Amino acid sequence: MHELSITQGLVEAVLHRTGERTVTAVNLRIGPLSGVLADAVRFCFEVATAGTPMAGARLRIDEPQGRGRCRNCQDEFTLSDLILLCPCGSADVEVLSGRELMLMSVEVA
Amino acid sequence: MCTTCGCGDEAGTRISNLAGELQTPGPGHLHSHTDEHGRTYTHEHPDSHQHAHADSHDHHPGHADGHHHADPGTETILLEQNLLAKNDLLAATNRGWLAGRGVRAFNVMSSPGAGKTTLLVRTLTELGGRLNAGVIEGDQETSLDADRIRATGRPVIQINTGAGCHLDADMLRHGLDALSPEPGSTVFIENVGNLVCPALFDLGETAKVVIVSVTEGDDKPQKYPHMFMAADLVIVNKSDLLPYVDFDVDECLRRIRQINPRAEFITLSATTGEGLADWYGWLDGATSPAAAPTPGAARPEPLTGSLTEAH
Ligand SMILES: Nc1nc2c(ncn2[C@@H]2O[C@H](COP(=O)(O)OP(=O)(O)OP(=O)(O)O)[C@@H](O)[C@H]2O)c(=O)[nH]1
Ligand SMILES: [Zn+2]
Ligand SMILES: [Zn+2]
Ligand SMILES: [Zn+2]
Ligand SMILES: [Zn+2]
Ligand SMILES: [Zn+2]
């Protein structure tokens, strides 16, 4: 499960910045096309933060919608997976959003 | 991950050489890792080449830019960084290292048992001296695959990822340190058998080769879109079994096209040898990173498998 190593990387990146300070909240943005499941990250978070100044921190994950634009008909539509197919039949679709995999901010005491 | 160097050590990665011994450390930094089972690993980094670690080590977080004060007592620190940023930076370092030596590295990925090792063994055997190549084998446990490669007489390094289900850029860096490929040579990286997470971890490779075998079903691209989206070349293997299984090559290629308009295709059998000439042709045409710094960039057209050619 790659979410575990990604969550461990997240903890490392936060602690690198916050040092010994107590982290009270972590804000992430994870899109539905990122290949990472927000629920799996929630599941790993407690394990990965145990025994660190991040233990007990609130985890908020913003899950933006996937959006695509067809290069053929210029239509914009919602993408729920990586099957890039416009209702017009064209597969030449530009992904506008949904691939986000970001550590946005943290709150420290 | 270790904070000193960013090694993906959480699962107890081990790197061993031809003789099956743990790689002996050179003059480098010594540190230990404790994995989730409480085992501790101590290793030194053989600093045979400069190991550019991603950290900038800013030890003054309180004075860093980009944060504001929310309410008294708590402070919000804006970070806005990609969760894979560290891996991506190490991958870029690998890419530069490979380009500097004119070494091509192919990251070979598939489900368990699709035929990665069989194809590599046959390729090394048949091309013999025509292809100066080494192999980095990634497996969770055992050196069985590395033993099969070693039998061809080619240099091979085993990376055991323990509980880890993919190779990351730092593991490849350690593997390259240990393999020490000659300038101008080719390195095949056999990733851990898994179609999910290896797709997310850029290694800095020249090209990603994804193998799907005909016994797996032609709907694999839909089930694992990230992997097929990342592929530069998709190999449909075990074509000798097509008469016995319900696998429609055209349908599979059509589904891949929906996800990835630029991937190339080859259908072959690593055991009978059918279609191998196309694979060797692709290897001939795949440019060295020194010649073409952007991976996945223009390759000779004739190598592109068309839908009709695939039969
Ligand atoms: N019929 C047939 N069998 C094949 C072909 N290629 C590989 N195999 C068989 O498939 C099995 C798995 O092959 P491997 O090469 O070990 O597969 P792998 O992808 O390296 O497997 P892992 O390292 O475990 O992920 C072996 O029994 C091979 O003999 C092929 O083209 N046709
Ligand atoms: Zn359209
Ligand atoms: Zn390292
Ligand atoms: Zn380390
Ligand atoms: Zn194998
Ligand atoms: Zn993984």
Tab-separated table of C-alpha atoms and ligand atoms in Angstrom:
chain	number	residue	atom	x	y	z
A	1	MET	CA	0.000	0.000	0.000
A	2	HIS	CA	1.767	3.113	-1.251
A	3	GLU	CA	-0.415	5.354	0.934
A	4	LEU	CA	1.684	4.227	3.918
A	5	SER	CA	4.966	5.380	2.413
A	6	ILE	CA	3.333	8.570	1.166
A	7	THR	CA	1.936	9.266	4.633
A	8	GLN	CA	5.331	8.577	6.203
A	9	GLY	CA	6.848	11.004	3.706
A	10	LEU	CA	4.194	13.537	4.697
A	11	VAL	CA	5.069	13.219	8.382
A	12	GLU	CA	8.746	13.618	7.580
A	13	ALA	CA	8.116	16.720	5.447
A	14	VAL	CA	5.993	18.331	8.189
A	15	LEU	CA	8.405	17.559	11.032
A	16	HIS	CA	11.265	18.854	8.971
A	17	ARG	CA	9.504	22.193	8.978
A	18	THR	CA	7.974	22.245	12.465
A	19	GLY	CA	10.676	20.517	14.508
A	20	GLU	CA	9.670	19.965	18.120
A	21	ARG	CA	6.529	22.119	18.006
A	22	THR	CA	3.206	20.380	18.568
A	23	VAL	CA	1.270	20.077	15.332
A	24	THR	CA	-2.479	20.417	15.903
A	25	ALA	CA	-3.784	20.123	12.330
A	26	VAL	CA	-2.641	19.041	8.877
A	27	ASN	CA	-4.381	20.160	5.684
A	28	LEU	CA	-4.021	18.113	2.517
A	29	ARG	CA	-5.523	18.277	-0.961
A	30	ILE	CA	-5.953	14.936	-2.712
A	31	GLY	CA	-7.736	14.719	-6.050
A	32	PRO	CA	-9.682	11.665	-7.245
A	33	LEU	CA	-7.234	11.168	-10.147
A	34	SER	CA	-4.067	11.297	-8.040
A	35	GLY	CA	-3.788	7.546	-7.573
A	36	VAL	CA	-3.880	8.028	-3.809
A	37	LEU	CA	-6.968	7.218	-1.760
A	38	ALA	CA	-7.822	9.847	0.850
A	39	ASP	CA	-9.387	7.202	3.076
A	40	ALA	CA	-6.222	5.128	2.989
A	41	VAL	CA	-4.185	8.185	3.995
A	42	ARG	CA	-6.598	8.804	6.908
A	43	PHE	CA	-6.107	5.199	7.905
A	44	CYS	CA	-2.296	5.469	7.820
A	45	PHE	CA	-2.084	8.892	9.467
A	46	GLU	CA	-2.535	7.744	13.036
A	47	VAL	CA	0.070	5.014	12.692
A	48	ALA	CA	2.555	7.282	10.951
A	49	THR	CA	2.233	10.135	13.465
A	50	ALA	CA	2.342	7.989	16.633
A	51	GLY	CA	5.138	9.037	18.946
A	52	THR	CA	5.857	12.262	17.033
A	53	PRO	CA	4.873	15.879	17.793
A	54	MET	CA	2.122	15.306	15.199
A	55	ALA	CA	0.355	12.622	17.232
A	56	GLY	CA	-3.300	13.514	17.687
A	57	ALA	CA	-3.234	16.237	15.014
A	58	ARG	CA	-6.465	16.793	13.106
A	59	LEU	CA	-6.239	15.655	9.486
A	60	ARG	CA	-8.343	17.582	6.978
A	61	ILE	CA	-8.350	16.412	3.387
A	62	ASP	CA	-9.821	18.623	0.703
A	63	GLU	CA	-10.951	16.396	-2.183
A	64	PRO	CA	-11.478	18.566	-5.258
A	65	GLN	CA	-13.493	17.257	-8.220
A	66	GLY	CA	-11.757	15.948	-11.295
A	67	ARG	CA	-12.329	18.242	-14.288
A	68	GLY	CA	-11.368	17.759	-17.911
A	69	ARG	CA	-11.547	19.770	-21.129
A	70	CYS	CA	-11.958	18.172	-24.543
A	71	ARG	CA	-9.406	19.454	-27.054
A	72	ASN	CA	-11.809	18.483	-29.816
A	73	CYS	CA	-15.070	20.209	-28.823
A	74	GLN	CA	-13.717	22.443	-25.982
A	75	ASP	CA	-16.391	21.082	-23.653
A	76	GLU	CA	-15.596	20.947	-19.909
A	77	PHE	CA	-16.858	18.103	-17.758
A	78	THR	CA	-16.375	16.145	-14.525
A	79	LEU	CA	-13.846	13.304	-14.511
A	80	SER	CA	-14.357	10.624	-11.901
A	81	ASP	CA	-11.538	8.391	-13.141
A	82	LEU	CA	-8.680	8.398	-15.597
A	83	ILE	CA	-10.765	7.109	-18.489
A	84	LEU	CA	-10.392	10.280	-20.486
A	85	LEU	CA	-13.367	10.200	-22.784
A	86	CYS	CA	-15.421	13.244	-23.759
A	87	PRO	CA	-19.166	12.746	-24.273
A	88	CYS	CA	-18.456	13.781	-27.914
A	89	GLY	CA	-16.422	10.602	-28.333
A	90	SER	CA	-12.966	12.175	-28.393
A	91	ALA	CA	-10.302	10.769	-26.070
A	92	ASP	CA	-8.122	13.855	-26.480
A	93	VAL	CA	-8.936	15.278	-23.071
A	94	GLU	CA	-6.829	17.632	-21.003
A	95	VAL	CA	-7.014	17.028	-17.242
A	96	LEU	CA	-7.686	20.419	-15.601
A	97	SER	CA	-7.885	19.246	-12.002
A	98	GLY	CA	-8.124	16.113	-9.936
A	99	ARG	CA	-4.496	14.978	-9.912
A	100	GLU	CA	-3.586	17.117	-6.866
A	101	LEU	CA	-1.509	15.438	-4.176
A	102	MET	CA	-0.558	18.325	-1.945
A	103	LEU	CA	0.456	19.168	1.578
A	104	MET	CA	-1.243	22.566	1.872
A	105	SER	CA	-0.592	23.774	5.424
A	106	VAL	CA	-0.171	22.784	9.053
A	107	GLU	CA	-1.259	24.385	12.286
A	108	VAL	CA	1.149	24.402	15.211
A	109	ALA	CA	0.577	25.228	18.854
B	1	MET	CA	11.740	7.321	5.483
B	2	CYS	CA	15.032	8.296	7.006
B	3	THR	CA	15.316	12.017	7.571
B	4	THR	CA	19.044	12.059	6.898
B	5	CYS	CA	18.840	10.897	3.342
B	6	GLY	CA	15.234	10.188	2.433
B	7	CYS	CA	15.841	6.476	1.919
B	8	GLY	CA	12.590	4.590	1.580
B	9	ASP	CA	13.631	2.458	4.496
B	10	GLU	CA	10.280	2.077	6.204
B	11	ALA	CA	10.039	-1.538	5.162
B	12	GLY	CA	13.672	-2.449	5.700
B	13	THR	CA	15.159	-2.173	2.225
B	14	ARG	CA	18.218	-4.320	1.590
B	15	ILE	CA	20.576	-4.060	-1.344
B	16	SER	CA	22.837	-6.943	-2.265
B	17	ASN	CA	25.410	-7.522	-4.938
B	18	LEU	CA	26.319	-10.409	-7.236
B	19	ALA	CA	27.767	-12.519	-4.470
B	20	GLY	CA	24.554	-12.192	-2.538
B	21	GLU	CA	26.235	-10.237	0.222
B	22	LEU	CA	24.955	-7.039	1.631
B	23	GLN	CA	26.653	-4.198	-0.151
B	24	THR	CA	29.750	-3.226	1.813
B	25	PRO	CA	29.636	0.392	2.786
B	26	GLY	CA	32.287	2.797	1.645
B	27	PRO	CA	33.084	6.094	3.281
B	28	GLY	CA	29.689	7.621	3.767
B	29	HIS	CA	27.172	8.551	6.367
B	30	LEU	CA	26.183	5.904	8.851
B	31	HIS	CA	22.719	5.739	10.273
B	32	SER	CA	20.149	3.204	11.285
B	33	HIS	CA	16.527	2.656	10.458
B	34	THR	CA	13.915	0.900	12.485
B	35	ASP	CA	11.132	-0.729	10.507
B	36	GLU	CA	7.552	-1.389	11.485
B	37	HIS	CA	8.485	-4.736	13.026
B	38	GLY	CA	10.981	-3.061	15.301
B	39	ARG	CA	14.004	-4.408	13.421
B	40	THR	CA	16.842	-1.969	13.174
B	41	TYR	CA	19.001	-1.625	10.101
B	42	THR	CA	22.208	0.266	10.107
B	43	HIS	CA	23.744	1.317	6.872
B	44	GLU	CA	26.307	3.606	5.466
B	45	HIS	CA	25.979	5.229	2.119
B	46	PRO	CA	28.778	4.329	-0.215
B	47	ASP	CA	29.500	7.807	-1.439
B	48	SER	CA	31.135	6.630	-4.636
B	49	HIS	CA	29.269	9.460	-6.261
B	50	GLN	CA	27.631	12.532	-4.938
B	51	HIS	CA	24.318	11.706	-3.376
B	52	ALA	CA	22.176	14.778	-3.816
B	53	HIS	CA	19.608	14.555	-1.082
B	54	ALA	CA	16.467	16.521	-1.440
B	55	ASP	CA	16.452	18.254	1.893
B	56	SER	CA	17.495	21.839	2.087
B	57	HIS	CA	17.675	21.579	5.885
B	58	ASP	CA	16.080	24.839	6.823
B	59	HIS	CA	16.344	24.737	10.579
B	60	HIS	CA	14.557	28.000	11.177
B	61	PRO	CA	10.941	27.116	10.599
B	62	GLY	CA	9.783	29.960	12.827
B	63	HIS	CA	11.326	32.508	10.482
B	64	ALA	CA	10.352	30.895	7.206
B	65	ASP	CA	8.298	32.864	4.749
B	66	GLY	CA	4.764	32.008	3.787
B	67	HIS	CA	3.043	31.666	7.118
B	68	HIS	CA	0.620	33.822	8.985
B	69	HIS	CA	-0.742	33.914	12.493
B	70	ALA	CA	-4.259	32.529	12.857
B	71	ASP	CA	-5.290	32.964	16.493
B	72	PRO	CA	-3.100	33.410	19.517
B	73	GLY	CA	-1.691	30.059	20.469
B	74	THR	CA	-1.868	28.465	17.041
B	75	GLU	CA	-0.019	29.395	13.938
B	76	THR	CA	-0.719	28.231	10.393
B	77	ILE	CA	2.304	27.409	8.269
B	78	LEU	CA	1.626	27.311	4.532
B	79	LEU	CA	3.593	24.584	2.802
B	80	GLU	CA	1.872	23.936	-0.553
B	81	GLN	CA	4.199	21.170	-1.651
B	82	ASN	CA	3.570	17.977	-3.560
B	83	LEU	CA	3.484	14.898	-1.357
B	84	LEU	CA	5.817	13.172	-3.807
B	85	ALA	CA	8.133	16.182	-4.072
B	86	LYS	CA	11.053	14.469	-2.386
B	87	ASN	CA	10.871	11.389	-4.581
B	88	ASP	CA	10.508	13.561	-7.681
B	89	LEU	CA	13.604	15.554	-6.755
B	90	LEU	CA	15.644	12.388	-6.183
B	91	ALA	CA	14.309	11.052	-9.503
B	92	ALA	CA	15.512	14.214	-11.247
B	93	THR	CA	18.934	13.639	-9.686
B	94	ASN	CA	18.958	10.066	-11.011
B	95	ARG	CA	17.937	11.324	-14.444
B	96	GLY	CA	20.878	13.716	-14.472
B	97	TRP	CA	23.253	11.030	-13.230
B	98	LEU	CA	22.131	8.642	-15.987
B	99	ALA	CA	22.267	11.327	-18.666
B	100	GLY	CA	25.752	12.338	-17.581
B	101	ARG	CA	26.960	8.802	-18.246
B	102	GLY	CA	24.812	8.164	-21.290
B	103	VAL	CA	23.228	5.225	-19.463
B	104	ARG	CA	19.700	4.183	-20.482
B	105	ALA	CA	17.487	2.819	-17.693
B	106	PHE	CA	14.244	0.993	-18.417
B	107	ASN	CA	11.775	0.576	-15.578
B	108	VAL	CA	9.958	-2.708	-16.260
B	109	MET	CA	6.642	-3.059	-14.439
B	110	SER	CA	3.792	-5.596	-14.411
B	111	SER	CA	1.553	-7.705	-12.215
B	112	PRO	CA	3.332	-10.598	-10.502
B	113	GLY	CA	4.144	-13.297	-13.009
B	114	ALA	CA	3.505	-11.400	-16.267
B	115	GLY	CA	6.958	-12.428	-17.476
B	116	LYS	CA	9.385	-9.623	-16.607
B	117	THR	CA	12.264	-11.878	-15.602
B	118	THR	CA	11.654	-14.344	-18.443
B	119	LEU	CA	11.801	-11.501	-20.984
B	120	LEU	CA	14.936	-9.994	-19.444
B	121	VAL	CA	16.772	-13.340	-19.273
B	122	ARG	CA	15.922	-14.098	-22.891
B	123	THR	CA	16.897	-10.593	-24.031
B	124	LEU	CA	20.269	-10.702	-22.283
B	125	THR	CA	20.958	-14.190	-23.594
B	126	GLU	CA	19.964	-13.544	-27.199
B	127	LEU	CA	21.520	-10.101	-27.577
B	128	GLY	CA	24.665	-11.236	-25.780
B	129	GLY	CA	27.562	-8.912	-26.479
B	130	ARG	CA	25.408	-6.708	-28.744
B	131	LEU	CA	23.829	-5.110	-25.654
B	132	ASN	CA	25.973	-4.023	-22.735
B	133	ALA	CA	23.392	-4.297	-19.979
B	134	GLY	CA	22.976	-4.842	-16.265
B	135	VAL	CA	19.897	-5.447	-14.169
B	136	ILE	CA	18.529	-4.070	-10.912
B	137	GLU	CA	16.023	-6.529	-9.473
B	138	GLY	CA	13.352	-5.314	-7.115
B	139	ASP	CA	11.494	-7.928	-5.089
B	140	GLN	CA	9.938	-7.931	-1.656
B	141	GLU	CA	11.959	-10.969	-0.595
B	142	THR	CA	14.384	-13.550	-2.060
B	143	SER	CA	17.042	-13.240	-4.738
B	144	LEU	CA	15.488	-15.851	-7.031
B	145	ASP	CA	15.019	-13.439	-9.938
B	146	ALA	CA	18.519	-12.035	-9.504
B	147	ASP	CA	19.867	-15.600	-9.576
B	148	ARG	CA	18.123	-16.179	-12.921
B	149	ILE	CA	19.691	-13.004	-14.309
B	150	ARG	CA	23.100	-13.862	-12.879
B	151	ALA	CA	23.023	-17.136	-14.800
B	152	THR	CA	23.223	-15.075	-18.011
B	153	GLY	CA	26.581	-13.731	-16.845
B	154	ARG	CA	25.328	-10.150	-16.625
B	155	PRO	CA	25.832	-7.909	-13.597
B	156	VAL	CA	22.822	-7.835	-11.329
B	157	ILE	CA	21.920	-6.096	-8.087
B	158	GLN	CA	19.070	-7.237	-5.881
B	159	ILE	CA	16.973	-4.731	-3.976
B	160	ASN	CA	14.691	-6.365	-1.429
B	161	THR	CA	11.989	-3.956	-0.394
B	162	GLY	CA	10.696	-6.049	2.514
B	163	ALA	CA	7.093	-4.994	3.053
B	164	GLY	CA	7.472	-2.191	0.476
B	165	CYS	CA	5.496	-2.755	-2.698
B	166	HIS	CA	7.452	-0.565	-5.124
B	167	LEU	CA	10.875	0.849	-5.856
B	168	ASP	CA	11.382	4.552	-5.251
B	169	ALA	CA	13.973	6.971	-6.563
B	170	ASP	CA	16.241	6.657	-3.535
B	171	MET	CA	16.279	2.849	-3.805
B	172	LEU	CA	17.256	3.155	-7.457
B	173	ARG	CA	20.037	5.538	-6.528
B	174	HIS	CA	21.416	2.975	-4.080
B	175	GLY	CA	20.994	0.257	-6.707
B	176	LEU	CA	22.909	2.317	-9.275
B	177	ASP	CA	25.638	2.957	-6.699
B	178	ALA	CA	25.991	-0.781	-6.234
B	179	LEU	CA	25.698	-1.751	-9.914
B	180	SER	CA	27.956	1.044	-11.129
B	181	PRO	CA	26.937	0.702	-14.795
B	182	GLU	CA	29.494	1.487	-17.486
B	183	PRO	CA	29.053	4.700	-19.460
B	184	GLY	CA	26.879	4.104	-22.512
B	185	SER	CA	25.371	0.912	-21.129
B	186	THR	CA	21.774	-0.104	-20.487
B	187	VAL	CA	20.160	-0.845	-17.123
B	188	PHE	CA	16.947	-2.831	-16.832
B	189	ILE	CA	15.088	-2.235	-13.592
B	190	GLU	CA	12.650	-5.003	-12.722
B	191	ASN	CA	10.183	-3.288	-10.411
B	192	VAL	CA	8.200	-5.132	-7.736
B	193	GLY	CA	5.323	-7.104	-9.316
B	194	ASN	CA	2.454	-4.667	-8.739
B	195	LEU	CA	0.421	-2.516	-11.131
B	196	VAL	CA	-0.613	0.085	-8.574
B	197	CYS	CA	2.032	2.094	-6.778
B	198	PRO	CA	5.125	1.736	-8.992
B	199	ALA	CA	3.193	4.030	-11.360
B	200	LEU	CA	3.341	6.897	-8.873
B	201	PHE	CA	7.043	6.762	-8.115
B	202	ASP	CA	9.202	8.328	-10.789
B	203	LEU	CA	12.662	6.742	-10.681
B	204	GLY	CA	14.315	9.064	-13.182
B	205	GLU	CA	14.276	6.255	-15.757
B	206	THR	CA	14.636	6.729	-19.518
B	207	ALA	CA	11.369	4.923	-20.218
B	208	LYS	CA	8.656	2.966	-18.437
B	209	VAL	CA	7.875	-0.448	-19.908
B	210	VAL	CA	4.627	-2.056	-18.745
B	211	ILE	CA	4.015	-5.753	-19.404
B	212	VAL	CA	0.537	-7.263	-19.409
B	213	SER	CA	0.154	-10.971	-20.117
B	214	VAL	CA	-2.773	-12.439	-22.016
B	215	THR	CA	-3.801	-14.589	-19.053
B	216	GLU	CA	-4.663	-11.446	-17.072
B	217	GLY	CA	-7.650	-10.215	-19.082
B	218	ASP	CA	-7.864	-7.382	-21.595
B	219	ASP	CA	-9.557	-5.054	-19.099
B	220	LYS	CA	-6.316	-4.517	-17.125
B	221	PRO	CA	-5.812	-0.987	-18.548
B	222	GLN	CA	-9.171	0.129	-17.126
B	223	LYS	CA	-8.480	-1.407	-13.762
B	224	TYR	CA	-5.003	0.122	-13.442
B	225	PRO	CA	-5.189	3.371	-15.422
B	226	HIS	CA	-2.283	5.086	-13.654
B	227	MET	CA	0.131	2.403	-14.725
B	228	PHE	CA	-0.975	2.444	-18.351
B	229	MET	CA	-1.067	6.230	-18.408
B	230	ALA	CA	2.563	6.356	-17.317
B	231	ALA	CA	3.782	3.746	-19.835
B	232	ASP	CA	6.064	4.610	-22.741
B	233	LEU	CA	5.867	1.052	-24.071
B	234	VAL	CA	3.230	-1.590	-23.371
B	235	ILE	CA	4.205	-5.191	-24.033
B	236	VAL	CA	1.456	-7.795	-24.369
B	237	ASN	CA	3.269	-10.991	-23.337
B	238	LYS	CA	2.455	-14.716	-23.586
B	239	SER	CA	1.009	-14.371	-27.094
B	240	ASP	CA	1.569	-18.126	-27.454
B	241	LEU	CA	-1.388	-18.598	-25.087
B	242	LEU	CA	-3.815	-16.454	-27.138
B	243	PRO	CA	-5.586	-19.514	-28.638
B	244	TYR	CA	-6.451	-20.726	-25.141
B	245	VAL	CA	-7.582	-17.567	-23.386
B	246	ASP	CA	-10.300	-14.994	-23.868
B	247	PHE	CA	-8.014	-12.021	-24.518
B	248	ASP	CA	-8.688	-9.624	-27.378
B	249	VAL	CA	-5.447	-7.819	-28.272
B	250	ASP	CA	-7.221	-5.132	-30.330
B	251	GLU	CA	-9.617	-4.464	-27.482
B	252	CYS	CA	-6.753	-4.197	-24.988
B	253	LEU	CA	-4.879	-1.764	-27.227
B	254	ARG	CA	-8.044	0.288	-27.774
B	255	ARG	CA	-8.484	0.581	-24.013
B	256	ILE	CA	-4.869	1.639	-23.541
B	257	ARG	CA	-5.268	4.284	-26.261
B	258	GLN	CA	-8.168	5.811	-24.313
B	259	ILE	CA	-5.883	6.375	-21.357
B	260	ASN	CA	-2.582	6.989	-23.075
B	261	PRO	CA	-2.497	8.231	-26.675
B	262	ARG	CA	1.306	8.120	-26.978
B	263	ALA	CA	2.326	4.667	-25.678
B	264	GLU	CA	3.872	2.201	-28.104
B	265	PHE	CA	2.774	-1.457	-28.244
B	266	ILE	CA	4.451	-4.755	-28.877
B	267	THR	CA	2.822	-8.180	-28.694
B	268	LEU	CA	5.255	-11.020	-28.060
B	269	SER	CA	5.942	-14.317	-26.375
B	270	ALA	CA	8.978	-14.373	-24.128
B	271	THR	CA	8.989	-18.179	-24.241
B	272	THR	CA	8.489	-18.944	-27.966
B	273	GLY	CA	10.262	-15.798	-29.168
B	274	GLU	CA	7.390	-14.623	-31.371
B	275	GLY	CA	7.482	-10.815	-31.700
B	276	LEU	CA	10.831	-10.442	-29.947
B	277	ALA	CA	12.337	-8.735	-32.998
B	278	ASP	CA	9.984	-5.786	-32.376
B	279	TRP	CA	11.211	-5.534	-28.792
B	280	TYR	CA	14.848	-5.615	-29.872
B	281	GLY	CA	14.027	-2.985	-32.485
B	282	TRP	CA	12.471	-0.798	-29.820
B	283	LEU	CA	15.574	-1.205	-27.654
B	284	ASP	CA	17.735	-0.202	-30.616
B	285	GLY	CA	15.658	2.890	-31.201
B	286	ALA	CA	15.187	3.972	-27.603
B	287	THR	CA	17.569	6.875	-27.436
B	288	SER	CA	20.076	7.400	-24.685
B	289	PRO	CA	19.199	10.172	-22.271
B	290	ALA	CA	22.306	12.050	-23.334
B	291	ALA	CA	21.006	12.253	-26.878
B	292	ALA	CA	17.421	13.007	-25.864
B	293	PRO	CA	17.160	14.596	-22.426
B	294	THR	CA	13.362	14.475	-22.370
B	295	PRO	CA	12.301	10.906	-21.630
B	296	GLY	CA	9.547	9.481	-23.763
B	297	ALA	CA	10.398	11.928	-26.527
B	298	ALA	CA	10.352	11.105	-30.220
B	299	ARG	CA	11.332	7.584	-31.108
B	300	PRO	CA	11.548	6.159	-34.603
B	301	GLU	CA	8.077	5.632	-36.017
B	302	PRO	CA	8.462	2.127	-37.507
B	303	LEU	CA	8.685	0.710	-33.990
B	304	THR	CA	5.198	1.865	-33.132
B	305	GLY	CA	2.931	-1.136	-33.115
B	306	SER	CA	-0.276	-0.509	-35.000
B	307	LEU	CA	-3.523	-2.254	-34.194
B	308	THR	CA	-3.233	-4.490	-37.247
B	309	GLU	CA	0.425	-5.277	-36.752
B	310	ALA	CA	-0.366	-6.666	-33.333
B	311	HIS	CA	-1.895	-9.840	-34.776
C	1	LIG	N1	3.308	-19.469	-21.953
C	1	LIG	C1	4.128	-18.482	-21.586
C	1	LIG	N2	4.588	-18.406	-20.312
C	1	LIG	C2	5.412	-17.395	-19.980
C	1	LIG	C3	5.800	-16.388	-20.913
C	1	LIG	N3	6.611	-15.515	-20.280
C	1	LIG	C4	6.725	-15.940	-19.001
C	1	LIG	N4	6.007	-17.070	-18.819
C	1	LIG	C5	5.866	-17.854	-17.580
C	1	LIG	O1	5.204	-17.072	-16.611
C	1	LIG	C6	5.726	-17.373	-15.306
C	1	LIG	C7	6.176	-16.098	-14.612
C	1	LIG	O2	7.258	-15.535	-15.345
C	1	LIG	P1	8.313	-14.562	-14.682
C	1	LIG	O3	9.254	-14.148	-15.758
C	1	LIG	O4	8.886	-15.123	-13.440
C	1	LIG	O5	7.356	-13.345	-14.296
C	1	LIG	P2	7.741	-12.012	-13.485
C	1	LIG	O6	6.904	-10.925	-14.060
C	1	LIG	O7	9.198	-11.818	-13.469
C	1	LIG	O8	7.208	-12.384	-12.033
C	1	LIG	P3	7.490	-11.652	-10.612
C	1	LIG	O9	8.930	-11.284	-10.557
C	1	LIG	O10	7.083	-12.670	-9.598
C	1	LIG	O11	6.576	-10.460	-10.583
C	1	LIG	C8	6.836	-18.381	-15.507
C	1	LIG	O12	6.330	-19.655	-15.278
C	1	LIG	C9	7.209	-18.194	-16.965
C	1	LIG	O13	7.730	-19.357	-17.550
C	1	LIG	C10	5.292	-16.503	-22.257
C	1	LIG	O14	5.565	-15.684	-23.143
C	1	LIG	N5	4.450	-17.556	-22.528
C	2	ZN	ZN	-15.475	16.592	-26.875
C	3	ZN	ZN	20.101	7.741	0.440
C	4	ZN	ZN	19.145	6.010	4.895
C	5	ZN	ZN	10.474	-11.515	-11.859
C	6	ZN	ZN	4.035	0.585	-3.101
